Coordinates of N, CA and C in Angstrom, one line a residue:
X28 N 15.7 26.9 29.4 CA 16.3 25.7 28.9 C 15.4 24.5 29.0
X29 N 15.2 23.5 28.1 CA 14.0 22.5 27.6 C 14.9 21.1 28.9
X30 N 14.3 20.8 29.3 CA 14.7 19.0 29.7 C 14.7 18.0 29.0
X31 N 16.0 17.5 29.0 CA 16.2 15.8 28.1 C 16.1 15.1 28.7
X32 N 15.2 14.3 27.8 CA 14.4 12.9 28.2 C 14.9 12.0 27.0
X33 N 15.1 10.9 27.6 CA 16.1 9.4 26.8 C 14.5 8.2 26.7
X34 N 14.6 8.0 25.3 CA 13.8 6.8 25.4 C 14.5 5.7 25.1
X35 N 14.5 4.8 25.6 CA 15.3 3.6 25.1 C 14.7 2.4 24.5
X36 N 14.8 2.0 23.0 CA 13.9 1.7 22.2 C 14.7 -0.3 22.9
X37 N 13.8 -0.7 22.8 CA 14.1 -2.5 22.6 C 15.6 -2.6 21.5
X38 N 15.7 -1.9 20.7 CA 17.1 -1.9 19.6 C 18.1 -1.3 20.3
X39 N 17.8 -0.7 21.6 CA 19.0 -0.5 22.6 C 19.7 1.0 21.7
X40 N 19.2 2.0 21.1 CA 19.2 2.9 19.9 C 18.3 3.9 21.4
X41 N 19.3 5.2 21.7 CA 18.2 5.6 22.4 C 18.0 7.0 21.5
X42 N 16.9 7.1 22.0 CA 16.0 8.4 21.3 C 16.1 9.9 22.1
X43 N 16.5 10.6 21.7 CA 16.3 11.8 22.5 C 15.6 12.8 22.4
X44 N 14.5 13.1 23.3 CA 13.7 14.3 23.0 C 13.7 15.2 23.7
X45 N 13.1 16.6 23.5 CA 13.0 17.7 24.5 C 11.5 17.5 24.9
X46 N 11.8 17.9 26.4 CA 10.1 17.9 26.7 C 9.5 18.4 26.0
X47 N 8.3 18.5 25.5 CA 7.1 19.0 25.0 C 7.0 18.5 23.7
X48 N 8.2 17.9 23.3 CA 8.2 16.9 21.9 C 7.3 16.2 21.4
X49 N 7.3 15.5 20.9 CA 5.8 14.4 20.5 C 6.6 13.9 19.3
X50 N 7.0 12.5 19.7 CA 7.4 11.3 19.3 C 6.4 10.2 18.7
X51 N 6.6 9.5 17.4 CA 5.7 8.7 17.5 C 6.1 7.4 18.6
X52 N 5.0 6.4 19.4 CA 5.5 5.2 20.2 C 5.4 4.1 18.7
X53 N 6.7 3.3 19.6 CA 6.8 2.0 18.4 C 6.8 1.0 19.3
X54 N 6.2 -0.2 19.3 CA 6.5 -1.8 20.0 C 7.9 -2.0 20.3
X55 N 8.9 -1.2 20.1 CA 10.5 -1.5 20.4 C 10.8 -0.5 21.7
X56 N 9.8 0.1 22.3 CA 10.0 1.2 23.1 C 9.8 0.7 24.1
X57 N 10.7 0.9 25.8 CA 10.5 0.7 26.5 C 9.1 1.5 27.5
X58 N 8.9 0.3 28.2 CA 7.4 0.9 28.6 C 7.6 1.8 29.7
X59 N 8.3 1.7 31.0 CA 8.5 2.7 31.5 C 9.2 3.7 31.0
X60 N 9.8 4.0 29.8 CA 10.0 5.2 29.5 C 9.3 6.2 28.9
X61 N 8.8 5.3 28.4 CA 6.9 6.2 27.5 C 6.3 6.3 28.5
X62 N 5.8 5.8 29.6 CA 5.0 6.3 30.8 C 5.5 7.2 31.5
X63 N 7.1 7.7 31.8 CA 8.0 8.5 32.2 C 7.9 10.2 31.0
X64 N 7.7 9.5 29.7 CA 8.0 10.4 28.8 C 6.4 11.6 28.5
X65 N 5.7 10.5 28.4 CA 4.0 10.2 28.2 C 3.0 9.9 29.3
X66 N 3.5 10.9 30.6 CA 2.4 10.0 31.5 C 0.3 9.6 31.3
X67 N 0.1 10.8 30.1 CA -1.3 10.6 29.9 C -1.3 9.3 29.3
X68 N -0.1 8.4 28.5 CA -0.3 6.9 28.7 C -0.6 5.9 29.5
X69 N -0.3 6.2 30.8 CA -0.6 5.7 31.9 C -2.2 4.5 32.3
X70 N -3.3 5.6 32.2 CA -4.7 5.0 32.1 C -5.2 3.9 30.6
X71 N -4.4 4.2 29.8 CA -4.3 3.5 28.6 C -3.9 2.3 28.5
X72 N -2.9 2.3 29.2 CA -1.9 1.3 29.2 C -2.8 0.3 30.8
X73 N -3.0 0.7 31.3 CA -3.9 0.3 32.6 C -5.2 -0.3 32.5
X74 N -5.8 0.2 31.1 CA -6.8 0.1 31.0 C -6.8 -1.5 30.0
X75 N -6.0 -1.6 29.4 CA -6.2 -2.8 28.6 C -5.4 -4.4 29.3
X76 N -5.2 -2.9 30.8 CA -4.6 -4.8 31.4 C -2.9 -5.0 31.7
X77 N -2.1 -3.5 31.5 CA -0.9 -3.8 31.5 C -0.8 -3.0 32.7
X78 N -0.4 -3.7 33.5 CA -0.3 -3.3 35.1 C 0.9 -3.1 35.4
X79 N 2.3 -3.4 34.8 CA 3.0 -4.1 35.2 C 4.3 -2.1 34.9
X80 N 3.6 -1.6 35.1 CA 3.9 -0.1 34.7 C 4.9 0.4 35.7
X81 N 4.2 -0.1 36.8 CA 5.1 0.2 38.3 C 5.9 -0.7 39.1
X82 N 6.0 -1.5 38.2 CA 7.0 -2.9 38.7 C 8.4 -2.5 37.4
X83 N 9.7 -3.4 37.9 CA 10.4 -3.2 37.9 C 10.5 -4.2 35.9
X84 N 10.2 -4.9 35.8 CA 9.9 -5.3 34.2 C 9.9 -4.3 33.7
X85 N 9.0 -3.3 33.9 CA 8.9 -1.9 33.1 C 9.9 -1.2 32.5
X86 N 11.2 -1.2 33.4 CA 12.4 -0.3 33.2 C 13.3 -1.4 32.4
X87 N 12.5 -2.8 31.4 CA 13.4 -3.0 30.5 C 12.9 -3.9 29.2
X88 N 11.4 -3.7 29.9 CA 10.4 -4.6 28.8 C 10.0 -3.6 27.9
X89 N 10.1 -4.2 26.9 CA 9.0 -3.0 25.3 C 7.8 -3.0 25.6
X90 N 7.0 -2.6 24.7 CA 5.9 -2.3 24.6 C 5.5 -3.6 24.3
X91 N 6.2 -3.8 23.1 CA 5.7 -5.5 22.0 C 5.7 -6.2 22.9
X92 N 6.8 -6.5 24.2 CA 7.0 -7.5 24.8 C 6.5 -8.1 25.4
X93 N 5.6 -6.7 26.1 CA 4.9 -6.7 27.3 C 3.3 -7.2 27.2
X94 N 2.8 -6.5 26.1 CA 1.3 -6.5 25.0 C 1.9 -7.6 24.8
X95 N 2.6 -8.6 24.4 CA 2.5 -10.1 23.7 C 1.8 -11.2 24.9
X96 N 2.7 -10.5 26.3 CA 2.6 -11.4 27.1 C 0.9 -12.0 27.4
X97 N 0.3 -10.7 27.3 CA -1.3 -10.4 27.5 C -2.4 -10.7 26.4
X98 N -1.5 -11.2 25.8 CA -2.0 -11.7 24.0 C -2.5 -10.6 23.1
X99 N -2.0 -9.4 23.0 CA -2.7 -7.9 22.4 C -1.9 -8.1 21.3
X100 N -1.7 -7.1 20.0 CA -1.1 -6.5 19.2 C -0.8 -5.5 19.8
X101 N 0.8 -5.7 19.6 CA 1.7 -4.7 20.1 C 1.3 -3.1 19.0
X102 N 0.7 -3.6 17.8 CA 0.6 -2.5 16.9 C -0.7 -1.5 17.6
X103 N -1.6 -2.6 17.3 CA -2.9 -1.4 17.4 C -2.3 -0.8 19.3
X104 N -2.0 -1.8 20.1 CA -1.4 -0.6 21.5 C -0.7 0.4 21.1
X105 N 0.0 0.5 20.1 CA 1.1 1.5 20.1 C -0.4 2.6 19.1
X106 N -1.0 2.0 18.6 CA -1.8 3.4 17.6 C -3.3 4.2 18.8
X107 N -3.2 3.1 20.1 CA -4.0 3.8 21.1 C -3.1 4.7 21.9
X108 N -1.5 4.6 22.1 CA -1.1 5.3 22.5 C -0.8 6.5 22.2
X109 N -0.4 6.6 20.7 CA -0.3 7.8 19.9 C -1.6 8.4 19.6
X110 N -2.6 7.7 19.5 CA -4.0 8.7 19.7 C -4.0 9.5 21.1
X111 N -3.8 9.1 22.1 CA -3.7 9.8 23.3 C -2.7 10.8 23.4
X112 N -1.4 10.5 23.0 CA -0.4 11.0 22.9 C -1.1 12.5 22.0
X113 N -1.3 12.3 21.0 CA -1.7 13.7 20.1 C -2.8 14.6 20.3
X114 N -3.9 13.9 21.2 CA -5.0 14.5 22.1 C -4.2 15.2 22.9
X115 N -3.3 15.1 23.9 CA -3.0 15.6 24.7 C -1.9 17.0 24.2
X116 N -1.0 16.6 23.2 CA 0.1 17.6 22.6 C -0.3 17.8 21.4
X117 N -1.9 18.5 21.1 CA -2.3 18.8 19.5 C -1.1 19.9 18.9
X118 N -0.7 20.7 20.0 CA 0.3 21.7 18.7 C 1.8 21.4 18.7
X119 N 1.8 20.0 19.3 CA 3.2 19.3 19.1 C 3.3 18.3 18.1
X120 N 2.0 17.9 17.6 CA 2.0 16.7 16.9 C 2.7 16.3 15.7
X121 N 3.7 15.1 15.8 CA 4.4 15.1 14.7 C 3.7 13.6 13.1
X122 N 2.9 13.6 14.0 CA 1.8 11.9 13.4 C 0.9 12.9 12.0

């Protein structure tokens, strides 16, 4: 039996996947839950400065919300995460 995993999009619309899934990420997605869902996002998200992964903001800020704060495009972060995302799950990929 597969484990369900809940994403909860910024539209408060939650997403349900089975592990091994492969979702695309959108700027309305909460960030600890992509890093919960997607840990190879983790160094990614770290790397351009968003630290804030292990603090408690995480469990209700988007992706957009968070990338705005740090002055990034919420877009192109969400298309470095789905690059990572499909490196890591090539024969899940739904992009």
């Amino acid at each position: 039996m597969k484990t369900k995993k809940t994403l909860k999009p910024f539209t408060l619309e939650a997403i349900h996947i089975t592990k091994g899934d492969v979702i695309e990420i959108t700027h309305d997605m909460i960030i600890g839950d992509v890093v919960l869902a997607y840990p190879e996002t983790l160094p990614v998200l770290q790397e351009i400065g968003i630290h804030c992964v292990g603090c408690y903001a995480s469990t209700f800020e988007s992706i957009g919300e968070g990338v705005a704060k740090h002055g990034m495009d919420p877009f192109m972060v969400c298309k470095k995460l789905n690059e990572v995302i499909r490196k890591a799950h090539p024969n899940n990929s739904q992009h």
